[in-house]
Amino acid sequence: MSGSTTDSAPEDEKVAAVRRVSEAGRRWRATQLAGCAALLAVALTGGSIAFGALRDGGTATVASSSSALSPGLMASGDLDTSIKAIQAHLRSQPRDFGSWATLGLAYVEQARTKGDPSRYPQAEQAIKKSLKLKADNEQGLAGLAALAAARHDFKDALAYADRTLKQNPYNERALSSRIDALVELGRYEDASKAADLADERRPGIPVFTRYAYVHELRGDVRTARGVLEQALSTATTPGDIAYVAAALGQLAWNQGDYDTALTDYARALAADDAYLPALEGRARAQAASGDRAEAIKGMEAVVARYPLPQPLVELGELYEDRGGEGDKAKAQDQYALVDAWTALARANGVNADLDTALAAADHGDKASALKAARAEWARRHTVHTADALAWALHVNGRDKEALPYARQATATGYRNASFRYHRGIIELAAGDAKEGRSQLASALKLNPGFSPLGAREARKALKEASE
């Protein structure tokens, strides 16, 4: 590649990016959204990998895979520092295909942990560079699998993982990506088998966490927590500790065990005080525990750094629940920013239909929510897409059509209060008062603070249905 790149764009390019994003969303109050809009602009025009400084050497030979930097470098604690180290290595060894793949995977991880989808095109460039230097190399194919999964292209993720495993049946990244793809395609039995196989071949934190999630989806919370505790006991790097402890926090949250969730999130943040899932999870658990002021403060800090759909919606609902002067307008600002993130994600190759459907059904254009939910269901049949489609159909007044999807969302045993709340409301609307009450009561018993607004509506609907 030729030409030079930098880690930031000129100011006029940033301003243009903000304008493009704002045009894709609803009208914003410019002064109130300036901070988040600027962050989105940086994400749109953000840093790129150092292709300009890493030109092909012409007559240089391709490096062997043994000379590649270890992917374990990424887990050494500071991902940004690790990326700089890989870049520095590639300046002196520009034909090291293994390190190009490692750099691509590092960008995928950076996008995940920092909520920055602009890293995905950078990851794609680095991985393609690796594959250009050595066609179908194992690291590059595994990188493509991880990237496809991160972009929610799960069919390609599965295909690339399978190609990688034909070369090396013990490739940890490919084994993990294969589980992810099968789960997100709704092939839960196959995912369970894939998790068992991965556990036999490459037991470790990446496999343990996926193994636990497969069990959680089937309602086996005890096994899930035991596996995650085992994974945490083996974690040594700050990144691994934060990742596993936050997963434990999310598991506890789903069961309405807020004290345990807060303890787990504290463990995660002790290892990495900037870890996004733990910061978001802690704020969610604080809200459910009745500490709304700290919850809002925490969620504001999250969206100021990473304006992603779920925390944006959660913060908006916290404002609505508080109901103070100006809170309604503040809430609408958060919902508007979801549109901006969606435009950003799509511009960087991420399928954002599930995020669009969930946010728009409650806080946006209902017709758009249904369109997005149908598009996502056409790609994959999971409990999450079934729930999203059911709810989108409900808010569009199509409860008879929604009911089978709502029931499918709860059919695996997955203990999710939001799913049960959605089904309860739909059952009531479709005419089954007994089942509706049962589902609403189950949702509130499982996780009484599952949503600031949803839990309130669940209690109101249950009371009215019981009178």
CSV table of C-alpha atoms in Angstrom, one decimal:
chain,number,residue,atom,x,y,z
A,1,MET,CA,0.0,0.0,0.0
A,2,SER,CA,1.2,3.5,-0.7
A,3,GLY,CA,0.4,6.9,0.7
A,4,SER,CA,0.6,8.0,4.3
A,5,THR,CA,-2.1,7.8,7.0
A,6,THR,CA,-2.5,9.3,10.4
A,7,ASP,CA,-4.4,8.6,13.6
A,8,SER,CA,-6.6,11.7,13.2
A,9,ALA,CA,-8.3,13.6,10.4
A,10,PRO,CA,-8.1,17.3,9.7
A,11,GLU,CA,-10.7,19.3,11.6
A,12,ASP,CA,-12.8,20.0,8.5
A,13,GLU,CA,-13.0,16.3,7.7
A,14,LYS,CA,-14.2,15.7,11.3
A,15,VAL,CA,-16.9,18.4,10.9
A,16,ALA,CA,-18.0,16.9,7.6
A,17,ALA,CA,-18.2,13.4,9.2
A,18,VAL,CA,-20.4,14.8,12.0
A,19,ARG,CA,-22.7,16.3,9.4
A,20,ARG,CA,-23.0,13.1,7.5
A,21,VAL,CA,-23.9,11.2,10.7
A,22,SER,CA,-26.4,13.8,11.9
A,23,GLU,CA,-28.2,13.7,8.5
A,24,ALA,CA,-28.6,10.0,8.9
A,25,GLY,CA,-30.3,10.4,12.3
A,26,ARG,CA,-33.1,12.5,13.6
A,27,ARG,CA,-32.8,16.2,14.4
A,28,TRP,CA,-30.5,16.8,17.4
A,29,ARG,CA,-30.1,19.8,19.6
A,30,ALA,CA,-26.6,20.8,18.6
A,31,THR,CA,-25.4,22.2,21.8
A,32,GLN,CA,-26.5,19.3,24.0
A,33,LEU,CA,-25.1,16.7,21.6
A,34,ALA,CA,-21.8,18.3,20.7
A,35,GLY,CA,-19.7,16.1,22.9
A,36,CYS,CA,-21.1,12.8,21.6
A,37,ALA,CA,-21.2,14.0,18.0
A,38,ALA,CA,-17.6,14.9,18.2
A,39,LEU,CA,-16.8,11.5,19.5
A,40,LEU,CA,-18.7,9.9,16.6
A,41,ALA,CA,-16.8,12.1,14.2
A,42,VAL,CA,-13.5,10.9,15.6
A,43,ALA,CA,-14.7,7.3,15.2
A,44,LEU,CA,-15.7,7.9,11.6
A,45,THR,CA,-12.4,9.5,10.6
A,46,GLY,CA,-10.3,7.7,13.2
A,47,GLY,CA,-6.9,6.2,13.1
A,48,SER,CA,-5.7,3.8,10.4
A,49,ILE,CA,-3.0,1.1,10.4
A,50,ALA,CA,0.4,2.2,9.3
A,51,PHE,CA,0.2,1.0,5.7
A,52,GLY,CA,2.0,4.0,4.4
A,53,ALA,CA,5.1,3.3,6.5
A,54,LEU,CA,5.0,-0.4,5.8
A,55,ARG,CA,5.5,-0.7,2.1
A,56,ASP,CA,6.3,-4.1,0.5
A,57,GLY,CA,10.0,-4.6,0.2
A,58,GLY,CA,9.8,-5.7,-3.5
A,59,THR,CA,12.4,-8.5,-3.3
A,60,ALA,CA,11.9,-9.3,0.4
A,61,THR,CA,10.8,-12.9,1.2
A,62,VAL,CA,7.7,-13.8,3.0
A,63,ALA,CA,8.3,-14.3,6.7
A,64,SER,CA,7.5,-17.7,8.2
A,65,SER,CA,4.7,-18.0,10.6
A,66,SER,CA,7.1,-18.8,13.4
A,67,SER,CA,8.4,-15.2,13.3
A,68,ALA,CA,5.0,-13.7,13.8
A,69,LEU,CA,4.3,-11.9,17.0
A,70,SER,CA,2.4,-14.0,19.4
A,71,PRO,CA,-1.4,-13.2,19.6
A,72,GLY,CA,-0.9,-13.5,23.4
A,73,LEU,CA,0.8,-10.1,23.2
A,74,MET,CA,-2.7,-8.6,22.8
A,75,ALA,CA,-3.7,-10.0,26.2
A,76,SER,CA,-0.7,-8.6,28.0
A,77,GLY,CA,-2.8,-5.8,29.6
A,78,ASP,CA,-2.7,-2.7,27.4
A,79,LEU,CA,-4.2,-3.3,24.0
A,80,ASP,CA,-3.2,0.0,22.6
A,81,THR,CA,0.4,-0.5,23.6
A,82,SER,CA,0.3,-4.0,22.1
A,83,ILE,CA,-0.9,-2.6,18.8
A,84,LYS,CA,1.9,-0.1,18.7
A,85,ALA,CA,4.4,-2.9,19.4
A,86,ILE,CA,3.0,-4.9,16.5
A,87,GLN,CA,3.1,-1.9,14.2
A,88,ALA,CA,6.7,-1.2,15.2
A,89,HIS,CA,7.6,-4.9,14.4
A,90,LEU,CA,5.9,-4.6,11.0
A,91,ARG,CA,7.9,-1.5,10.1
A,92,SER,CA,11.0,-3.7,10.2
A,93,GLN,CA,9.3,-6.9,9.0
A,94,PRO,CA,6.6,-5.7,6.6
A,95,ARG,CA,6.2,-9.2,5.0
A,96,ASP,CA,5.5,-11.0,8.2
A,97,PHE,CA,2.1,-12.4,7.3
A,98,GLY,CA,1.4,-13.8,10.8
A,99,SER,CA,1.9,-10.4,12.5
A,100,TRP,CA,-0.4,-8.7,9.9
A,101,ALA,CA,-3.1,-11.2,10.9
A,102,THR,CA,-2.4,-10.6,14.6
A,103,LEU,CA,-2.7,-6.8,14.0
A,104,GLY,CA,-6.0,-7.4,12.3
A,105,LEU,CA,-7.3,-9.4,15.3
A,106,ALA,CA,-6.1,-6.7,17.6
A,107,TYR,CA,-8.2,-4.2,15.8
A,108,VAL,CA,-11.2,-6.5,16.0
A,109,GLU,CA,-10.6,-6.7,19.8
A,110,GLN,CA,-10.2,-2.9,20.0
A,111,ALA,CA,-13.5,-2.4,18.2
A,112,ARG,CA,-15.2,-4.7,20.6
A,113,THR,CA,-13.7,-3.3,23.8
A,114,LYS,CA,-13.9,0.4,22.8
A,115,GLY,CA,-17.1,0.3,20.8
A,116,ASP,CA,-15.4,1.7,17.7
A,117,PRO,CA,-16.6,0.1,14.5
A,118,SER,CA,-14.2,2.2,12.5
A,119,ARG,CA,-11.6,-0.3,13.5
A,120,TYR,CA,-13.2,-3.0,11.4
A,121,PRO,CA,-12.1,-1.7,8.0
A,122,GLN,CA,-8.6,-1.4,9.5
A,123,ALA,CA,-8.8,-5.0,10.7
A,124,GLU,CA,-9.9,-6.1,7.2
A,125,GLN,CA,-7.0,-4.3,5.6
A,126,ALA,CA,-4.5,-5.9,7.9
A,127,ILE,CA,-5.9,-9.4,7.5
A,128,LYS,CA,-6.1,-9.1,3.7
A,129,LYS,CA,-2.5,-8.0,3.7
A,130,SER,CA,-1.6,-11.2,5.6
A,131,LEU,CA,-3.5,-13.3,3.1
A,132,LYS,CA,-1.9,-11.5,0.2
A,133,LEU,CA,1.5,-12.3,1.5
A,134,LYS,CA,0.6,-15.9,2.0
A,135,ALA,CA,-2.7,-17.2,0.6
A,136,ASP,CA,-5.0,-19.1,2.9
A,137,ASN,CA,-2.6,-18.9,5.8
A,138,GLU,CA,-4.1,-20.2,9.1
A,139,GLN,CA,-3.8,-16.9,11.0
A,140,GLY,CA,-5.4,-14.9,8.2
A,141,LEU,CA,-8.4,-17.2,7.8
A,142,ALA,CA,-8.9,-17.2,11.6
A,143,GLY,CA,-8.8,-13.5,11.5
A,144,LEU,CA,-11.4,-13.3,8.8
A,145,ALA,CA,-13.7,-15.6,10.9
A,146,ALA,CA,-13.3,-13.3,13.9
A,147,LEU,CA,-13.9,-10.2,11.8
A,148,ALA,CA,-17.0,-11.6,10.1
A,149,ALA,CA,-18.4,-12.6,13.5
A,150,ALA,CA,-17.8,-9.1,14.9
A,151,ARG,CA,-19.6,-7.6,11.9
A,152,HIS,CA,-22.5,-10.0,12.5
A,153,ASP,CA,-21.9,-11.9,9.3
A,154,PHE,CA,-22.2,-15.2,10.9
A,155,LYS,CA,-22.5,-17.4,7.8
A,156,ASP,CA,-19.1,-16.2,6.6
A,157,ALA,CA,-17.7,-16.5,10.1
A,158,LEU,CA,-18.6,-20.2,10.2
A,159,ALA,CA,-17.2,-20.7,6.7
A,160,TYR,CA,-13.9,-19.1,7.5
A,161,ALA,CA,-13.7,-20.9,10.9
A,162,ASP,CA,-14.2,-24.3,9.1
A,163,ARG,CA,-11.5,-23.5,6.5
A,164,THR,CA,-9.1,-22.7,9.3
A,165,LEU,CA,-9.9,-25.8,11.2
A,166,LYS,CA,-9.2,-27.9,8.2
A,167,GLN,CA,-5.6,-26.7,8.3
A,168,ASN,CA,-5.3,-26.8,12.1
A,169,PRO,CA,-8.1,-28.5,14.1
A,170,TYR,CA,-6.7,-27.0,17.3
A,171,ASN,CA,-6.7,-23.3,16.3
A,172,GLU,CA,-8.2,-21.6,19.4
A,173,ARG,CA,-9.5,-18.6,17.5
A,174,ALA,CA,-11.3,-20.6,14.9
A,175,LEU,CA,-12.8,-23.0,17.5
A,176,SER,CA,-14.1,-19.9,19.3
A,177,SER,CA,-15.4,-18.2,16.2
A,178,ARG,CA,-17.2,-21.4,15.2
A,179,ILE,CA,-19.1,-21.5,18.5
A,180,ASP,CA,-20.0,-17.8,18.1
A,181,ALA,CA,-21.3,-18.3,14.6
A,182,LEU,CA,-23.4,-21.3,15.4
A,183,VAL,CA,-24.9,-19.6,18.5
A,184,GLU,CA,-25.7,-16.5,16.5
A,185,LEU,CA,-27.2,-18.5,13.7
A,186,GLY,CA,-29.6,-20.1,16.2
A,187,ARG,CA,-28.0,-23.6,15.8
A,188,TYR,CA,-27.8,-24.2,19.5
A,189,GLU,CA,-27.4,-28.0,19.4
A,190,ASP,CA,-24.5,-27.6,16.9
A,191,ALA,CA,-23.1,-24.9,19.1
A,192,SER,CA,-23.2,-27.1,22.1
A,193,LYS,CA,-21.3,-29.9,20.3
A,194,ALA,CA,-18.8,-27.3,19.0
A,195,ALA,CA,-18.3,-26.0,22.6
A,196,ASP,CA,-17.7,-29.6,23.8
A,197,LEU,CA,-15.2,-30.2,21.0
A,198,ALA,CA,-13.4,-27.0,21.6
A,199,ASP,CA,-13.2,-27.8,25.3
A,200,GLU,CA,-11.6,-31.1,24.5
A,201,ARG,CA,-9.1,-29.6,22.0
A,202,ARG,CA,-8.2,-26.2,23.5
A,203,PRO,CA,-9.5,-25.7,27.0
A,204,GLY,CA,-8.9,-22.1,28.1
A,205,ILE,CA,-10.6,-18.8,28.8
A,206,PRO,CA,-11.9,-18.1,25.2
A,207,VAL,CA,-13.5,-21.5,25.1
A,208,PHE,CA,-14.7,-21.6,28.7
A,209,THR,CA,-16.6,-18.3,28.3
A,210,ARG,CA,-18.4,-19.6,25.2
A,211,TYR,CA,-19.1,-22.9,26.8
A,212,ALA,CA,-20.7,-21.1,29.7
A,213,TYR,CA,-22.9,-19.0,27.4
A,214,VAL,CA,-24.1,-22.0,25.5
A,215,HIS,CA,-25.2,-23.5,28.8
A,216,GLU,CA,-26.8,-20.2,29.9
A,217,LEU,CA,-28.9,-20.1,26.7
A,218,ARG,CA,-30.3,-23.5,27.7
A,219,GLY,CA,-31.2,-22.3,31.2
A,220,ASP,CA,-28.3,-24.1,32.9
A,221,VAL,CA,-27.1,-21.2,35.0
A,222,ARG,CA,-25.3,-23.3,37.6
A,223,THR,CA,-23.0,-24.9,35.0
A,224,ALA,CA,-22.5,-21.5,33.3
A,225,ARG,CA,-21.4,-19.9,36.5
A,226,GLY,CA,-19.2,-22.8,37.6
A,227,VAL,CA,-17.3,-22.7,34.2
A,228,LEU,CA,-16.9,-18.9,34.4
A,229,GLU,CA,-15.5,-19.2,38.0
A,230,GLN,CA,-13.1,-21.8,36.7
A,231,ALA,CA,-12.1,-19.5,33.9
A,232,LEU,CA,-11.6,-16.6,36.3
A,233,SER,CA,-9.4,-18.7,38.5
A,234,THR,CA,-7.0,-19.3,35.6
A,235,ALA,CA,-7.0,-15.7,34.3
A,236,THR,CA,-3.8,-13.9,34.8
A,237,THR,CA,-3.8,-10.8,32.5
A,238,PRO,CA,-5.9,-7.7,33.3
A,239,GLY,CA,-7.8,-8.2,30.0
A,240,ASP,CA,-8.8,-11.8,30.7
A,241,ILE,CA,-9.8,-11.0,34.3
A,242,ALA,CA,-12.0,-8.1,33.3
A,243,TYR,CA,-13.6,-10.1,30.5
A,244,VAL,CA,-14.5,-13.1,32.6
A,245,ALA,CA,-15.5,-11.2,35.7
A,246,ALA,CA,-17.8,-9.0,33.6
A,247,ALA,CA,-19.4,-12.1,32.1
A,248,LEU,CA,-20.0,-13.4,35.6
A,249,GLY,CA,-21.6,-10.0,36.4
A,250,GLN,CA,-23.9,-10.2,33.4
A,251,LEU,CA,-24.9,-13.8,34.4
A,252,ALA,CA,-25.8,-12.7,37.9
A,253,TRP,CA,-27.6,-9.6,36.6
A,254,ASN,CA,-29.8,-11.8,34.4
A,255,GLN,CA,-30.9,-13.7,37.5
A,256,GLY,CA,-31.7,-10.5,39.4
A,257,ASP,CA,-28.8,-11.1,41.8
A,258,TYR,CA,-27.6,-7.5,41.9
A,259,ASP,CA,-25.2,-7.8,44.9
A,260,THR,CA,-23.3,-10.6,43.2
A,261,ALA,CA,-23.4,-8.7,39.9
A,262,LEU,CA,-21.9,-5.6,41.6
A,263,THR,CA,-19.2,-7.7,43.2
A,264,ASP,CA,-18.3,-9.3,39.9
A,265,TYR,CA,-18.2,-5.9,38.1
A,266,ALA,CA,-16.0,-4.6,40.8
A,267,ARG,CA,-13.6,-7.5,40.2
A,268,ALA,CA,-13.6,-6.6,36.5
A,269,LEU,CA,-12.9,-2.9,37.1
A,270,ALA,CA,-10.2,-3.7,39.6
A,271,ALA,CA,-8.4,-5.3,36.7
A,272,ASP,CA,-9.3,-2.8,34.0
A,273,ASP,CA,-11.0,0.4,35.2
A,274,ALA,CA,-12.0,1.4,31.7
A,275,TYR,CA,-13.6,-1.9,30.6
A,276,LEU,CA,-16.8,-1.0,28.9
A,277,PRO,CA,-19.1,-4.0,29.6
A,278,ALA,CA,-18.2,-3.8,33.3
A,279,LEU,CA,-18.9,0.0,33.5
A,280,GLU,CA,-22.2,-0.4,31.7
A,281,GLY,CA,-23.1,-3.5,33.8
A,282,ARG,CA,-22.3,-1.8,37.1
A,283,ALA,CA,-24.5,1.2,36.2
A,284,ARG,CA,-27.4,-1.2,35.2
A,285,ALA,CA,-27.1,-3.1,38.5
A,286,GLN,CA,-26.9,0.2,40.5
A,287,ALA,CA,-30.2,1.3,38.9
A,288,ALA,CA,-31.9,-2.0,39.7
A,289,SER,CA,-30.6,-1.7,43.3
A,290,GLY,CA,-32.2,1.7,43.7
A,291,ASP,CA,-29.1,3.8,43.3
A,292,ARG,CA,-30.4,5.8,40.3
A,293,ALA,CA,-28.1,8.8,40.8
A,294,GLU,CA,-25.0,6.7,40.6
A,295,ALA,CA,-26.5,4.7,37.8
A,296,ILE,CA,-27.1,7.8,35.7
A,297,LYS,CA,-23.6,9.1,36.5
A,298,GLY,CA,-22.0,5.8,35.5
A,299,MET,CA,-24.1,5.5,32.3
A,300,GLU,CA,-23.3,9.1,31.3
A,301,ALA,CA,-19.6,8.3,31.6
A,302,VAL,CA,-20.1,5.2,29.4
A,303,VAL,CA,-21.9,7.0,26.6
A,304,ALA,CA,-19.6,10.0,26.7
A,305,ARG,CA,-16.8,7.6,25.7
A,306,TYR,CA,-18.6,4.9,23.8
A,307,PRO,CA,-22.0,5.9,22.4
A,308,LEU,CA,-23.4,2.4,21.7
A,309,PRO,CA,-27.1,1.6,21.2
A,310,GLN,CA,-27.7,-0.3,24.4
A,311,PRO,CA,-26.2,2.2,26.9
A,312,LEU,CA,-27.7,5.1,24.9
A,313,VAL,CA,-31.2,3.5,25.3
A,314,GLU,CA,-30.5,2.6,28.9
A,315,LEU,CA,-29.4,6.1,29.8
A,316,GLY,CA,-32.4,7.6,28.0
A,317,GLU,CA,-34.7,5.3,30.0
A,318,LEU,CA,-33.0,6.3,33.2
A,319,TYR,CA,-33.7,9.9,32.4
A,320,GLU,CA,-37.3,9.1,31.6
A,321,ASP,CA,-37.7,7.2,34.8
A,322,ARG,CA,-36.2,10.1,36.8
A,323,GLY,CA,-38.6,12.5,35.2
A,324,GLY,CA,-36.9,15.7,36.3
A,325,GLU,CA,-36.9,19.0,34.4
A,326,GLY,CA,-35.4,18.5,31.0
A,327,ASP,CA,-35.1,14.8,31.4
A,328,LYS,CA,-37.5,14.0,28.6
A,329,ALA,CA,-35.5,16.1,26.2
A,330,LYS,CA,-32.3,14.4,27.4
A,331,ALA,CA,-33.8,11.0,26.8
A,332,GLN,CA,-34.8,11.9,23.3
A,333,ASP,CA,-31.2,13.0,22.6
A,334,GLN,CA,-29.9,9.6,23.6
A,335,TYR,CA,-32.4,7.8,21.3
A,336,ALA,CA,-31.4,10.1,18.5
A,337,LEU,CA,-27.8,9.2,18.9
A,338,VAL,CA,-28.7,5.5,18.3
A,339,ASP,CA,-29.5,6.5,14.7
A,340,ALA,CA,-26.0,8.1,14.4
A,341,TRP,CA,-24.3,5.0,15.7
A,342,THR,CA,-26.3,2.8,13.3
A,343,ALA,CA,-25.1,4.9,10.3
A,344,LEU,CA,-21.5,4.7,11.6
A,345,ALA,CA,-21.7,0.9,12.0
A,346,ARG,CA,-23.2,0.3,8.6
A,347,ALA,CA,-20.6,2.6,7.0
A,348,ASN,CA,-18.0,0.2,8.5
A,349,GLY,CA,-19.6,-3.0,7.3
A,350,VAL,CA,-21.5,-3.9,10.5
A,351,ASN,CA,-25.0,-5.4,10.2
A,352,ALA,CA,-26.9,-3.2,12.7
A,353,ASP,CA,-30.5,-4.4,12.1
A,354,LEU,CA,-30.9,-6.1,15.5
A,355,ASP,CA,-29.8,-2.9,17.3
A,356,THR,CA,-32.1,-0.8,15.1
A,357,ALA,CA,-35.1,-3.1,15.7
A,358,LEU,CA,-34.7,-3.1,19.5
A,359,ALA,CA,-34.2,0.6,19.9
A,360,ALA,CA,-36.7,1.8,17.3
A,361,ALA,CA,-39.5,-0.5,18.6
A,362,ASP,CA,-39.6,1.4,21.9
A,363,HIS,CA,-38.1,4.8,21.1
A,364,GLY,CA,-38.2,5.4,17.3
A,365,ASP,CA,-39.9,4.6,14.1
A,366,LYS,CA,-42.1,1.5,14.6
A,367,ALA,CA,-42.2,0.7,10.9
A,368,SER,CA,-38.4,0.8,10.7
A,369,ALA,CA,-38.2,-1.4,13.7
A,370,LEU,CA,-40.3,-4.1,12.0
A,371,LYS,CA,-38.4,-3.8,8.7
A,372,ALA,CA,-35.1,-4.3,10.5
A,373,ALA,CA,-36.4,-7.1,12.6
A,374,ARG,CA,-37.7,-9.0,9.6
A,375,ALA,CA,-34.4,-8.5,7.8
A,376,GLU,CA,-32.5,-9.9,10.8
A,377,TRP,CA,-34.8,-12.8,11.1
A,378,ALA,CA,-34.3,-13.7,7.5
A,379,ARG,CA,-30.5,-14.0,8.2
A,380,ARG,CA,-30.6,-15.9,11.5
A,381,HIS,CA,-33.1,-17.6,13.9
A,382,THR,CA,-31.9,-17.0,17.4
A,383,VAL,CA,-33.8,-16.3,20.7
A,384,HIS,CA,-32.7,-12.6,20.4
A,385,THR,CA,-33.9,-12.2,16.8
A,386,ALA,CA,-37.2,-14.0,17.7
A,387,ASP,CA,-37.7,-11.6,20.6
A,388,ALA,CA,-36.9,-8.5,18.5
A,389,LEU,CA,-39.3,-9.6,15.8
A,390,ALA,CA,-42.0,-10.4,18.3
A,391,TRP,CA,-41.8,-7.0,19.9
A,392,ALA,CA,-41.6,-5.1,16.6
A,393,LEU,CA,-44.7,-6.9,15.5
A,394,HIS,CA,-46.4,-6.1,18.8
A,395,VAL,CA,-45.7,-2.4,18.7
A,396,ASN,CA,-47.1,-2.4,15.1
A,397,GLY,CA,-50.3,-3.9,16.4
A,398,ARG,CA,-49.8,-7.4,15.0
A,399,ASP,CA,-50.0,-9.5,18.2
A,400,LYS,CA,-51.4,-12.7,16.7
A,401,GLU,CA,-48.4,-12.8,14.3
A,402,ALA,CA,-46.0,-11.8,17.1
A,403,LEU,CA,-47.0,-14.6,19.5
A,404,PRO,CA,-45.2,-17.6,17.9
A,405,TYR,CA,-42.0,-15.6,17.8
A,406,ALA,CA,-42.4,-14.5,21.5
A,407,ARG,CA,-42.9,-18.1,22.5
A,408,GLN,CA,-39.9,-19.2,20.4
A,409,ALA,CA,-37.7,-16.6,22.2
A,410,THR,CA,-38.5,-18.3,25.5
A,411,ALA,CA,-38.4,-21.9,24.3
A,412,THR,CA,-34.8,-22.8,25.1
A,413,GLY,CA,-35.0,-22.1,28.8
A,414,TYR,CA,-32.9,-18.9,28.6
A,415,ARG,CA,-33.5,-16.9,31.8
A,416,ASN,CA,-34.1,-13.4,30.4
A,417,ALA,CA,-36.7,-11.2,32.1
A,418,SER,CA,-37.0,-8.9,29.1
A,419,PHE,CA,-38.0,-11.8,26.8
A,420,ARG,CA,-40.6,-12.9,29.4
A,421,TYR,CA,-42.0,-9.4,29.7
A,422,HIS,CA,-42.4,-9.1,26.0
A,423,ARG,CA,-44.1,-12.4,25.8
A,424,GLY,CA,-46.4,-11.6,28.7
A,425,ILE,CA,-47.6,-8.3,27.1
A,426,ILE,CA,-48.1,-10.1,23.7
A,427,GLU,CA,-50.0,-13.0,25.4
A,428,LEU,CA,-52.3,-10.5,27.0
A,429,ALA,CA,-52.9,-8.6,23.8
A,430,ALA,CA,-53.5,-11.9,21.9
A,431,GLY,CA,-56.2,-12.8,24.5
A,432,ASP,CA,-54.5,-15.3,26.8
A,433,ALA,CA,-54.8,-13.5,30.1
A,434,LYS,CA,-53.6,-16.4,32.2
A,435,GLU,CA,-50.4,-17.0,30.3
A,436,GLY,CA,-49.8,-13.3,30.1
A,437,ARG,CA,-50.0,-12.9,33.8
A,438,SER,CA,-47.7,-15.9,34.3
A,439,GLN,CA,-45.0,-14.5,32.0
A,440,LEU,CA,-45.1,-11.0,33.5
A,441,ALA,CA,-44.9,-12.4,37.1
A,442,SER,CA,-42.1,-14.7,36.0
A,443,ALA,CA,-40.2,-11.7,34.5
A,444,LEU,CA,-40.5,-9.6,37.7
A,445,LYS,CA,-39.6,-12.5,39.9
A,446,LEU,CA,-36.5,-13.3,37.9
A,447,ASN,CA,-35.2,-9.8,37.5
A,448,PRO,CA,-37.4,-7.1,39.0
A,449,GLY,CA,-35.2,-4.3,37.8
A,450,PHE,CA,-34.6,-5.6,34.3
A,451,SER,CA,-35.4,-2.2,32.7
A,452,PRO,CA,-36.3,1.1,34.3
A,453,LEU,CA,-39.3,1.5,32.0
A,454,GLY,CA,-40.0,-2.1,31.1
A,455,ALA,CA,-40.2,-3.3,34.7
A,456,ARG,CA,-42.6,-0.5,35.5
A,457,GLU,CA,-44.8,-1.3,32.6
A,458,ALA,CA,-44.7,-5.0,33.5
A,459,ARG,CA,-45.9,-4.3,37.0
A,460,LYS,CA,-48.7,-2.0,35.7
A,461,ALA,CA,-49.9,-4.6,33.1
A,462,LEU,CA,-49.8,-7.4,35.7
A,463,LYS,CA,-51.9,-5.4,38.1
A,464,GLU,CA,-54.5,-4.5,35.5
A,465,ALA,CA,-54.6,-8.1,34.2
A,466,SER,CA,-55.2,-9.3,37.7
A,467,GLU,CA,-58.1,-7.0,38.6
